[in-house]
Coordinates of C-alpha atoms (C1' of nucleotides) in Angstrom, one line a residue:
Chain A
X203 CA 0.5 -11.2 20.4
X204 CA 1.5 -14.7 20.1
X205 CA 3.9 -14.9 17.2
X206 CA 7.5 -13.8 17.7
X207 CA 7.1 -11.2 15.0
X208 CA 4.2 -9.5 16.6
X209 CA 5.9 -9.5 20.0
X210 CA 9.0 -7.9 18.5
X211 CA 6.9 -5.1 17.0
X212 CA 5.4 -4.5 20.5
X213 CA 8.8 -4.6 22.0
X214 CA 10.2 -2.1 19.5
X215 CA 7.4 0.3 20.1
X216 CA 8.0 0.1 23.8
X217 CA 11.7 0.6 23.2
X218 CA 11.1 3.6 21.1
X219 CA 8.9 5.1 23.8
X220 CA 11.6 4.4 26.4
X221 CA 14.4 5.9 24.3
X222 CA 12.3 8.9 23.4
X223 CA 11.6 9.8 27.1
X224 CA 15.3 9.4 27.7
X225 CA 16.3 11.6 24.8
X226 CA 18.0 8.8 22.9
X227 CA 17.4 9.1 19.2
X228 CA 19.2 6.1 17.8
X229 CA 18.4 2.4 18.3
X230 CA 21.1 -0.2 18.8
X231 CA 22.6 -1.9 15.7
X232 CA 20.3 -4.6 14.3
X233 CA 22.6 -7.4 15.3
X234 CA 22.7 -6.3 18.9
X235 CA 19.0 -5.6 19.0
X236 CA 18.1 -9.0 17.6
X237 CA 20.3 -10.7 20.2
X238 CA 18.8 -8.7 23.1
X239 CA 15.3 -9.5 21.9
X240 CA 16.1 -13.1 21.4
X241 CA 15.2 -13.3 17.8
X242 CA 17.1 -13.7 14.5
X243 CA 18.1 -10.6 12.6
X244 CA 15.7 -11.5 9.8
X245 CA 12.7 -11.4 12.2
X246 CA 13.9 -8.2 13.7
X247 CA 14.3 -6.6 10.3
X248 CA 10.7 -7.4 9.4
X249 CA 9.5 -5.8 12.6
X250 CA 11.7 -2.8 11.9
X251 CA 10.3 -2.5 8.4
X252 CA 6.8 -2.5 10.0
X253 CA 7.4 0.3 12.4
X254 CA 9.3 2.2 9.7
X255 CA 6.1 1.9 7.7
X256 CA 4.2 3.3 10.6
X257 CA 6.5 6.3 10.5
X258 CA 8.0 5.7 13.9
X259 CA 11.6 5.2 12.8
X260 CA 13.7 5.6 9.7
X261 CA 16.9 3.8 8.8
X262 CA 20.1 5.0 7.3
X263 CA 23.0 3.1 5.8
X264 CA 26.7 3.6 6.1
X265 CA 29.0 3.8 9.0
X266 CA 27.2 6.6 10.8
X267 CA 23.9 4.9 10.0
X268 CA 21.4 3.1 12.1
X269 CA 17.7 3.1 13.0
X270 CA 16.7 6.5 14.1
X271 CA 13.5 7.6 16.0
X272 CA 11.5 10.0 14.1
X273 CA 10.7 13.0 16.2
X274 CA 7.9 14.0 13.9
X275 CA 5.4 16.7 14.0
X276 CA 3.4 13.6 13.3
X277 CA 0.1 15.4 13.2
X278 CA 0.6 16.1 9.5
X279 CA 1.8 14.0 6.7
X280 CA 5.4 14.5 6.1
X281 CA 5.3 16.8 3.1
X282 CA 1.9 18.2 3.3
X283 CA 3.2 21.5 4.5
X284 CA 5.0 21.7 1.2
X285 CA 1.9 21.5 -0.8
X286 CA 0.5 24.9 -1.5
X287 CA -2.7 24.4 0.3
X288 CA -4.3 27.3 2.0
X289 CA -7.3 25.1 2.9
X290 CA -7.9 23.8 6.3
X291 CA -9.3 20.5 5.3
X292 CA -9.4 17.4 7.3
X293 CA -7.2 14.6 6.1
X294 CA -8.6 11.2 5.4
X295 CA -5.6 8.9 5.3
X296 CA -6.2 6.1 2.8
X297 CA -3.2 4.2 4.1
X298 CA -4.9 3.5 7.4
X299 CA -8.3 2.0 7.3
X300 CA -9.1 1.9 10.9
X301 CA -9.7 4.6 13.4
X302 CA -11.4 7.8 12.2
X303 CA -11.3 9.1 15.7
X304 CA -7.6 8.4 16.0
X305 CA -7.0 10.0 12.7
X306 CA -8.7 13.2 13.8
X307 CA -6.9 13.2 17.2
X308 CA -3.6 13.2 15.4
X309 CA -4.7 16.2 13.5
X310 CA -5.6 18.0 16.7
X311 CA -9.3 17.9 15.9
X312 CA -12.1 16.9 18.2
X313 CA -14.1 13.9 17.2
X314 CA -17.7 12.9 18.0
X315 CA -19.8 10.0 16.7
X316 CA -23.6 10.1 16.6
X317 CA -25.3 6.8 16.2
X318 CA -28.3 7.4 14.0
X319 CA -29.4 3.8 13.8
X320 CA -28.4 0.3 14.9
X321 CA -30.6 -2.5 13.6
X322 CA -31.0 -5.9 12.2
X323 CA -32.0 -5.9 8.5
X324 CA -32.6 -8.2 5.6
X325 CA -29.7 -7.4 3.3
X326 CA -30.1 -6.5 -0.3
X327 CA -28.7 -9.0 -2.8
X328 CA -25.5 -7.1 -3.3
X329 CA -24.8 -6.7 0.4
X330 CA -25.4 -10.4 0.9
X331 CA -23.1 -11.3 -1.9
X332 CA -20.4 -9.0 -0.5
X333 CA -20.7 -10.6 2.9
X334 CA -20.8 -14.0 1.5
X335 CA -24.1 -14.9 3.1
X336 CA -27.5 -15.9 1.9
X337 CA -30.0 -13.1 1.3
X338 CA -32.3 -14.6 3.9
X339 CA -29.8 -14.1 6.7
X340 CA -30.0 -10.9 8.7
X341 CA -27.3 -8.4 8.8
X342 CA -26.3 -5.9 11.5
X343 CA -26.6 -2.4 10.1
X344 CA -25.0 0.7 11.7
X345 CA -25.6 4.2 10.6
X346 CA -23.3 6.7 12.1
X347 CA -22.7 10.5 11.7
X348 CA -19.2 11.7 12.3
X349 CA -18.4 15.1 13.6
X350 CA -15.0 16.8 13.5
X351 CA -14.6 20.0 15.5
X352 CA -18.3 19.9 16.2
X353 CA -19.2 20.1 12.5
X354 CA -20.5 17.2 10.4
X355 CA -17.9 15.4 8.5
X356 CA -19.2 12.0 7.3
X357 CA -22.1 9.6 7.3
X358 CA -21.2 6.0 7.5
X359 CA -23.3 2.9 6.8
X360 CA -21.8 -0.4 7.8
X361 CA -23.1 -3.9 7.3
X362 CA -21.9 -7.1 9.1
X363 CA -23.2 -10.6 9.2
X364 CA -25.5 -11.0 12.2
X365 CA -24.8 -14.7 12.3
X366 CA -21.0 -14.3 12.4
X367 CA -21.2 -11.5 15.0
X368 CA -24.0 -12.5 17.4
X369 CA -25.1 -10.0 20.0
X370 CA -23.1 -7.3 18.4
X371 CA -25.8 -4.8 19.0
X372 CA -25.6 -5.5 22.8
X373 CA -22.2 -3.8 22.7
X374 CA -23.9 -0.6 21.8
X375 CA -22.9 2.1 21.4
X376 CA -20.2 0.9 19.0
X377 CA -17.6 3.5 18.5
X378 CA -14.4 1.7 17.6
X379 CA -15.8 -1.1 15.6
X380 CA -12.6 -2.8 14.6
X381 CA -11.4 -3.0 18.2
X382 CA -14.6 -4.5 19.3
X383 CA -14.5 -7.1 16.6
X384 CA -11.0 -8.0 17.6
X385 CA -11.8 -8.2 21.3
X386 CA -15.1 -10.0 21.3
X387 CA -14.8 -12.2 18.2
X388 CA -11.1 -12.5 17.6
X389 CA -11.5 -11.1 14.1
X390 CA -9.2 -8.7 12.6
X391 CA -9.2 -7.0 9.2
X392 CA -6.4 -8.2 7.0
X393 CA -7.2 -6.7 3.6
X394 CA -9.7 -4.4 2.1
X395 CA -10.8 -2.9 -1.2
X396 CA -12.3 0.5 -1.5
X397 CA -13.9 2.4 -4.4
X398 CA -14.4 6.1 -4.3
X399 CA -16.6 8.2 -6.4
X400 CA -17.9 11.7 -6.2
X401 CA -21.7 12.0 -6.3
X402 CA -24.1 14.8 -5.4
X403 CA -25.8 14.5 -2.1
X404 CA -29.4 13.4 -2.1
X405 CA -31.9 15.1 0.1
X406 CA -31.7 12.7 3.0
X407 CA -27.9 12.6 3.3
X408 CA -27.7 16.3 2.7
X409 CA -30.2 16.8 5.6
X410 CA -28.2 14.7 8.0
X411 CA -24.9 16.3 7.1
X412 CA -26.4 19.8 7.1
X413 CA -25.2 20.6 3.6
X414 CA -27.0 21.6 0.4
X415 CA -28.7 19.0 -1.6
X416 CA -26.6 18.3 -4.7
X417 CA -23.3 19.2 -3.0
X418 CA -20.5 16.9 -4.1
X419 CA -19.7 14.1 -1.7
X420 CA -17.1 11.4 -1.7
X421 CA -18.9 8.1 -1.8
X422 CA -16.6 5.4 -0.5
X423 CA -17.6 1.7 -0.8
X424 CA -15.5 -0.7 1.1
X425 CA -15.2 -4.4 1.8
X426 CA -12.8 -5.8 4.3
X427 CA -11.7 -9.4 4.8
X428 CA -10.0 -11.3 7.6
X429 CA -6.8 -13.3 7.2
X430 CA -8.8 -16.3 5.8
X431 CA -10.3 -14.2 3.0
X432 CA -13.7 -14.2 4.6
X433 CA -15.6 -10.9 4.5
X434 CA -15.7 -9.0 7.7
X435 CA -17.8 -5.9 6.9
X436 CA -18.9 -3.8 4.0
X437 CA -19.8 -0.2 4.2
X438 CA -20.6 2.9 2.3
X439 CA -19.3 6.2 3.7
X440 CA -20.1 9.7 2.5
X441 CA -17.5 12.4 3.3
X442 CA -18.0 16.1 2.7
X443 CA -15.6 17.1 -0.1
X444 CA -15.5 20.6 1.2
X445 CA -13.9 19.5 4.4
X446 CA -11.8 16.5 3.3
X447 CA -8.5 15.9 1.7
X448 CA -7.5 12.4 0.9
X449 CA -3.9 11.4 1.5
X450 CA -2.1 8.4 0.1
X451 CA 1.5 7.4 0.3
X452 CA 3.2 4.4 -1.1
X453 CA 6.4 2.8 -2.1
X454 CA 7.6 0.1 -4.4
X455 CA 9.7 -2.9 -3.7
X456 CA 13.4 -2.8 -3.1
X457 CA 13.8 -6.5 -2.4
X458 CA 13.5 -6.3 1.3
X459 CA 10.3 -7.1 3.3
X460 CA 8.1 -4.1 3.5
X461 CA 4.7 -3.5 4.9
X462 CA 1.8 -1.4 4.2
Chain B
X43 CA 17.6 -6.5 -13.8
X44 CA 20.7 -7.0 -11.9
X45 CA 19.7 -8.3 -8.5
X46 CA 18.6 -11.9 -8.1
X47 CA 15.3 -10.8 -6.8
X48 CA 14.4 -8.7 -9.8
X49 CA 15.5 -11.4 -12.1
X50 CA 13.3 -13.9 -10.3
X51 CA 10.3 -11.6 -10.7
X52 CA 11.0 -11.4 -14.4
X53 CA 11.4 -15.2 -14.6
X54 CA 8.2 -15.7 -12.7
X55 CA 6.2 -13.5 -15.0
X56 CA 7.6 -15.3 -18.0
X57 CA 6.8 -18.6 -16.4
X58 CA 3.2 -17.5 -15.8
X59 CA 2.9 -16.5 -19.4
X60 CA 4.3 -19.8 -20.5
X61 CA 2.0 -21.8 -18.3
X62 CA -1.0 -19.7 -19.2
X63 CA -0.6 -20.4 -22.9
X64 CA -0.2 -24.1 -22.2
X65 CA -3.3 -24.1 -20.0
X66 CA -1.5 -24.9 -16.8
X67 CA -2.9 -23.2 -13.8
X68 CA -0.6 -24.1 -11.0
X69 CA 3.0 -23.3 -10.5
X70 CA 5.4 -25.9 -9.1
X71 CA 6.0 -26.1 -5.3
X72 CA 8.1 -23.4 -3.9
X73 CA 11.0 -25.7 -3.1
X74 CA 11.1 -27.0 -6.7
X75 CA 10.7 -23.6 -8.2
X76 CA 13.5 -22.2 -6.1
X77 CA 15.8 -24.9 -7.1
X78 CA 15.0 -24.7 -10.8
X79 CA 15.6 -20.9 -10.7
X80 CA 18.8 -21.3 -8.8
X81 CA 17.8 -19.2 -5.8
X82 CA 16.9 -19.9 -2.2
X83 CA 13.4 -20.4 -1.2
X84 CA 13.3 -17.1 0.7
X85 CA 14.3 -15.1 -2.3
X86 CA 11.7 -16.9 -4.4
X87 CA 9.0 -16.2 -1.8
X88 CA 9.7 -12.5 -1.9
X89 CA 9.3 -12.6 -5.7
X90 CA 6.1 -14.6 -5.3
X91 CA 4.8 -12.1 -2.9
X92 CA 5.5 -9.4 -5.4
X93 CA 3.7 -11.0 -8.3
X94 CA 0.9 -11.9 -5.9
X95 CA 0.7 -8.2 -5.1
X96 CA 0.4 -7.5 -8.8
X97 CA -2.6 -9.8 -8.9
X98 CA -0.9 -12.3 -11.2
X99 CA -1.1 -15.3 -8.9
X100 CA -2.6 -16.3 -5.6
X101 CA -1.4 -18.8 -3.1
X102 CA -3.3 -21.4 -1.1
X103 CA -2.2 -23.5 1.9
X104 CA -2.8 -27.1 2.6
X105 CA -2.2 -30.3 0.8
X106 CA -4.0 -29.3 -2.3
X107 CA -2.5 -25.8 -2.1
X108 CA 0.1 -24.1 -4.2
X109 CA 0.7 -20.9 -6.3
X110 CA -2.1 -20.6 -8.8
X111 CA -2.3 -18.3 -11.8
X112 CA -5.2 -15.9 -11.7
X113 CA -7.2 -16.2 -14.8
X114 CA -8.6 -12.9 -14.1
X115 CA -11.3 -10.9 -15.7
X116 CA -8.3 -8.6 -15.2
X117 CA -9.9 -5.6 -16.7
X118 CA -11.8 -5.0 -13.5
X119 CA -10.7 -5.2 -9.9
X120 CA -11.7 -8.4 -8.3
X121 CA -14.8 -7.4 -6.5
X122 CA -16.0 -4.4 -8.4
X123 CA -18.7 -6.4 -10.1
X124 CA -20.1 -6.9 -6.7
X125 CA -20.5 -3.3 -6.0
X126 CA -23.9 -2.1 -7.0
X127 CA -22.6 0.4 -9.6
X128 CA -24.5 1.0 -12.6
X129 CA -22.0 3.6 -13.7
X130 CA -19.6 3.1 -16.5
X131 CA -16.8 5.1 -14.9
X132 CA -13.1 4.7 -15.6
X133 CA -11.0 3.3 -12.8
X134 CA -8.0 5.2 -11.5
X135 CA -6.1 2.7 -9.5
X136 CA -4.4 4.3 -6.6
X137 CA -2.3 1.2 -6.0
X138 CA -0.3 1.7 -9.2
X139 CA 1.2 5.1 -9.8
X140 CA 2.5 4.6 -13.2
X141 CA 0.9 4.0 -16.5
X142 CA -2.4 5.8 -17.2
X143 CA -2.4 4.4 -20.7
X144 CA -1.7 0.8 -19.4
X145 CA -4.5 1.3 -16.8
X146 CA -6.9 2.2 -19.6
X147 CA -5.8 -0.6 -21.8
X148 CA -6.6 -3.2 -19.1
X149 CA -10.0 -1.8 -18.8
X150 CA -10.5 -2.2 -22.5
X151 CA -10.5 1.6 -23.2
X152 CA -8.7 3.5 -25.8
X153 CA -6.2 6.0 -24.6
X154 CA -4.7 9.1 -26.2
X155 CA -2.5 11.8 -24.9
X156 CA -2.4 15.3 -26.2
X157 CA 0.6 17.4 -25.4
X158 CA -0.6 20.9 -24.6
X159 CA 2.7 22.4 -23.7
X160 CA 6.3 21.4 -23.0
X161 CA 8.5 24.1 -21.7
X162 CA 11.2 25.3 -19.4
X163 CA 10.0 27.5 -16.6
X164 CA 11.1 29.3 -13.5
X165 CA 9.4 27.4 -10.7
X166 CA 7.3 28.9 -8.0
X167 CA 8.6 28.7 -4.5
X168 CA 6.6 25.7 -3.6
X169 CA 7.5 23.7 -6.7
X170 CA 11.1 24.4 -6.1
X171 CA 10.9 23.3 -2.5
X172 CA 9.1 20.1 -3.5
X173 CA 11.8 19.3 -6.1
X174 CA 14.6 20.3 -3.7
X175 CA 16.1 22.9 -6.0
X176 CA 16.8 26.6 -5.8
X177 CA 14.0 28.8 -7.0
X178 CA 16.4 30.2 -9.6
X179 CA 16.9 26.8 -11.3
X180 CA 14.6 26.1 -14.3
X181 CA 12.2 23.2 -14.3
X182 CA 10.8 21.2 -17.2
X183 CA 7.0 21.6 -17.3
X184 CA 4.7 19.3 -19.1
X185 CA 1.0 19.9 -19.7
X186 CA -0.9 16.9 -21.0
X187 CA -4.5 16.2 -21.8
X188 CA -5.6 12.6 -21.5
X189 CA -8.4 11.1 -23.5
X190 CA -10.2 7.9 -22.8
X191 CA -12.4 6.5 -25.4
X192 CA -12.0 9.7 -27.4
X193 CA -13.4 11.8 -24.6
X194 CA -11.4 14.0 -22.2
X195 CA -10.5 12.4 -18.9
X196 CA -7.8 14.4 -17.2
X197 CA -5.4 17.3 -17.4
X198 CA -1.9 16.7 -16.0
X199 CA 0.8 19.2 -15.1
X200 CA 4.2 17.8 -14.3
X201 CA 7.3 19.4 -13.1
X202 CA 10.8 18.0 -13.1
X203 CA 14.2 19.5 -12.4
X204 CA 15.8 20.6 -15.7
X205 CA 19.2 20.2 -14.3
X206 CA 18.7 16.7 -13.1
X207 CA 17.1 15.7 -16.4
X208 CA 19.0 17.6 -19.1
X209 CA 17.6 17.5 -22.6
X210 CA 14.4 15.9 -21.4
X211 CA 12.4 18.0 -23.9
X212 CA 14.5 16.5 -26.8
X213 CA 12.7 13.2 -26.1
X214 CA 9.4 14.9 -27.1
X215 CA 6.7 13.9 -27.3
X216 CA 6.9 12.3 -23.9
X217 CA 4.2 9.7 -23.4
X218 CA 5.4 7.2 -20.9
X219 CA 7.4 9.5 -18.6
X220 CA 8.5 7.0 -16.0
X221 CA 9.8 4.6 -18.6
X222 CA 11.8 7.4 -20.2
X223 CA 13.3 8.5 -16.9
X224 CA 14.3 4.9 -16.2
X225 CA 15.8 4.4 -19.6
X226 CA 17.7 7.7 -20.2
X227 CA 18.6 8.7 -16.7
X228 CA 18.5 5.4 -14.7
X229 CA 16.0 6.9 -12.3
X230 CA 13.0 5.0 -11.0
X231 CA 10.3 6.1 -8.7
X232 CA 10.5 4.4 -5.3
X233 CA 7.9 6.2 -3.2
X234 CA 5.3 8.8 -3.6
X235 CA 2.8 10.9 -1.7
X236 CA -0.5 12.0 -3.1
X237 CA -3.1 14.4 -1.9
X238 CA -6.6 14.4 -3.4
X239 CA -9.2 17.1 -3.1
X240 CA -12.4 17.9 -5.0
X241 CA -12.5 21.4 -6.4
X242 CA -14.7 23.1 -8.9
X243 CA -13.1 23.5 -12.4
X244 CA -11.9 27.0 -13.2
X245 CA -12.6 28.5 -16.6
X246 CA -9.4 27.5 -18.3
X247 CA -9.3 23.8 -17.1
X248 CA -13.0 23.5 -17.9
X249 CA -12.4 24.7 -21.3
X250 CA -9.6 22.2 -22.0
X251 CA -11.6 19.4 -20.5
X252 CA -14.7 20.4 -22.3
X253 CA -16.8 20.5 -19.2
X254 CA -18.8 23.1 -17.4
X255 CA -17.1 25.7 -15.3
X256 CA -17.6 24.8 -11.7
X257 CA -18.0 21.1 -12.3
X258 CA -16.3 19.1 -9.5
X259 CA -12.9 17.7 -10.4
X260 CA -10.4 15.6 -8.5
X261 CA -7.3 17.7 -7.9
X262 CA -4.4 15.3 -7.2
X263 CA -1.1 16.6 -6.1
X264 CA 1.8 14.2 -6.1
X265 CA 5.4 14.1 -5.3
X266 CA 7.6 11.1 -6.1
X267 CA 11.0 10.1 -4.9
X268 CA 13.7 7.8 -6.0
X269 CA 15.4 5.2 -3.9
X270 CA 17.7 7.7 -2.3
X271 CA 14.8 9.9 -1.2
X272 CA 15.5 12.6 -3.8
X273 CA 12.5 14.1 -5.5
X274 CA 11.9 12.9 -9.0
X275 CA 8.8 14.9 -10.1
X276 CA 5.9 16.7 -8.7
X277 CA 2.6 17.1 -10.5
X278 CA -1.0 18.3 -10.3
X279 CA -3.6 16.2 -12.1
X280 CA -7.2 17.1 -12.6
X281 CA -9.6 14.2 -13.3
X282 CA -13.2 14.5 -14.2
X283 CA -15.3 13.1 -11.3
X284 CA -18.1 12.2 -13.6
X285 CA -15.9 9.7 -15.4
X286 CA -13.7 8.5 -12.7
X287 CA -13.9 6.0 -9.8
X288 CA -10.9 5.7 -7.6
X289 CA -9.9 2.2 -6.5
X290 CA -7.7 1.3 -3.6
X291 CA -6.8 -2.1 -2.2
X292 CA -4.6 -2.9 0.7
X293 CA -3.6 -5.4 3.3
X294 CA -1.9 -5.5 6.6
X295 CA 1.0 -7.5 7.8
X296 CA 1.0 -11.1 8.5
X297 CA 4.7 -11.5 9.2
X298 CA 5.7 -12.4 5.7
X299 CA 7.2 -10.1 3.2
X300 CA 4.6 -8.3 1.2
X301 CA 4.7 -5.6 -1.4
X302 CA 2.6 -2.7 -2.3
Chain C
dA11 C1' 39.3 0.5 7.5
dA12 C1' 35.3 -0.3 10.0
dG13 C1' 30.6 -0.3 11.2
dT14 C1' 26.1 0.1 9.6
dG15 C1' 22.0 -1.5 7.1
dG16 C1' 20.7 -4.6 2.8
dT17 C1' 20.5 -9.2 0.5
dC18 C1' 20.8 -14.0 0.1
dT19 C1' 21.4 -18.8 1.5
dA20 C1' 20.4 -23.4 3.5
dG21 C1' 17.9 -25.6 6.5
dA22 C1' 14.6 -26.4 10.2
dC23 C1' 10.1 -26.5 12.0
dC24 C1' 5.1 -25.0 12.1
dA25 C1' 0.2 -24.6 10.4
dC26 C1' -2.9 -26.0 7.3
dC27 C1' -5.8 -29.2 4.9
dG28 C1' -6.9 -32.6 1.3
dA29 C1' -5.8 -37.6 0.1
Chain D
dC283 C1' -0.4 -39.1 6.7
dG284 C1' 2.0 -36.2 3.7
dG285 C1' 2.5 -32.2 0.7
dT286 C1' 1.8 -27.5 0.6
dG287 C1' 2.7 -22.7 2.0
dG288 C1' 4.2 -19.8 6.3
dT289 C1' 7.7 -18.6 9.8
dC290 C1' 12.1 -18.5 11.9
dT291 C1' 17.1 -19.1 12.4
dA292 C1' 22.2 -18.6 12.0
dG293 C1' 25.4 -17.2 9.2
dA294 C1' 27.6 -15.3 5.1
dC295 C1' 28.5 -11.7 2.0
dC296 C1' 27.4 -7.1 -0.3
dA297 C1' 26.7 -1.9 -0.5
dC298 C1' 27.2 2.1 1.5
dT299 C1' 29.2 5.9 4.2
dT300 C1' 31.9 8.0 7.8
dT301 C1' 36.2 7.7 10.2

DNA sequence: AAGTGGTCTAGACCACCGA
DNA sequence: CGGTGGTCTAGACCACTTT
């Protein structure tokens, strides 16, 4: 947290927590808030837009308007209750890349990760290209089985450059990968691209997930990049379609800074 | 196009077109561009961020930096060629809600829409709730079959408030729904929420799509809202999983206005 | 009328990186 | 060093909505 902007976000989150415990639902006017935080209104508004994007607050115009704290059910997406879904599926939120365990926690589910394998490998050509390394350079490969409510949910294969992240395997077992990368290497994911298909499970994957061979699975391929546009990791995840609902929310511009 | 910001976006797109035909790859510096467009640099930068989000330009820092026009392959997402995908699937881009026909055109595919039904109906309870109307009020219902390369791709069911959009059915056949709503009612979609599941096709849907009963389909439920937060439409789309790859790209904040 | 968020401006300074 | 994009500021005015 070095930039003013990031500090303001942190301060806002703390303020929201504080207000929530004290039963206050409305934040001060933007002009006052900016002054008390020692930043300009523009900077404050960018931070407000960010936490609004996180679903922490919402803003209302007009004389009785302001920035209000959302006392959400928060476990579920805002309108999901309105969808006529009798299913009890787990939600994979496509708006947030990180944190499968956190995602499950917010849905009131238990999460467990089983490390199937952690190893150094010679990458295939396409993996090397995706990571922007030579095909002779080794990659760290993680294979993890995710459980939700003590039942299999997904199988994840992740590749990272071994040269860029030395001694990564010493951190084993790696549960929250992105946090570790941030902490030990100062690398954070800034953008990503994900492709999703539905394919029948092959024998090996079906065996690990405990499902029938040929059952449809989401196959999600992802690449993520840091702020310089350098690849951070690439992965292939298989999610059980019988337990998973994908959720996606978005919005279009209105001329004011927004975040995603 | 009334606000400066929207006008600048339009001007930028035109400028990019102009430069492209003249073989120029780099836009003028932001300060010059802002002056020549008669707006402040901040406003210009918001517009630049927007068109960057559309994938039209990219920006580079440093002395030799600038805003560069992407001479994209454009049909395909940037890195899809790098994914080891032998498949020839159609891409459903989750970053852009509107324009299935446009989406197909950019992939070099032919598009065709067959209207199966257009009618006024009494909504079910959940549809009425999603649209924020009473269950006694009628809704306009559209059922459309989408073809890509002369083969079925998806079946879409859309509901709108008949009271909010009077005489909508007179515009038949409705191909580009969002454009019609904008043009005739001044309504544009500002945000949306989408839930995706994979379900086996029932007999009727399978028949319309010409696939086997029980074949896995993406079932996408969506609600969209205008800038005031009022519901615009809700729909359920079924996409063939054997012909479809979902694509999703995203990025996180860096303190500067971004768009999605 | 008055207070709120929403947009825009002009200018300053910083961070980056090739000339 | 110097030109580029990236961030921040202070202030003005607009749009909206309740008083």
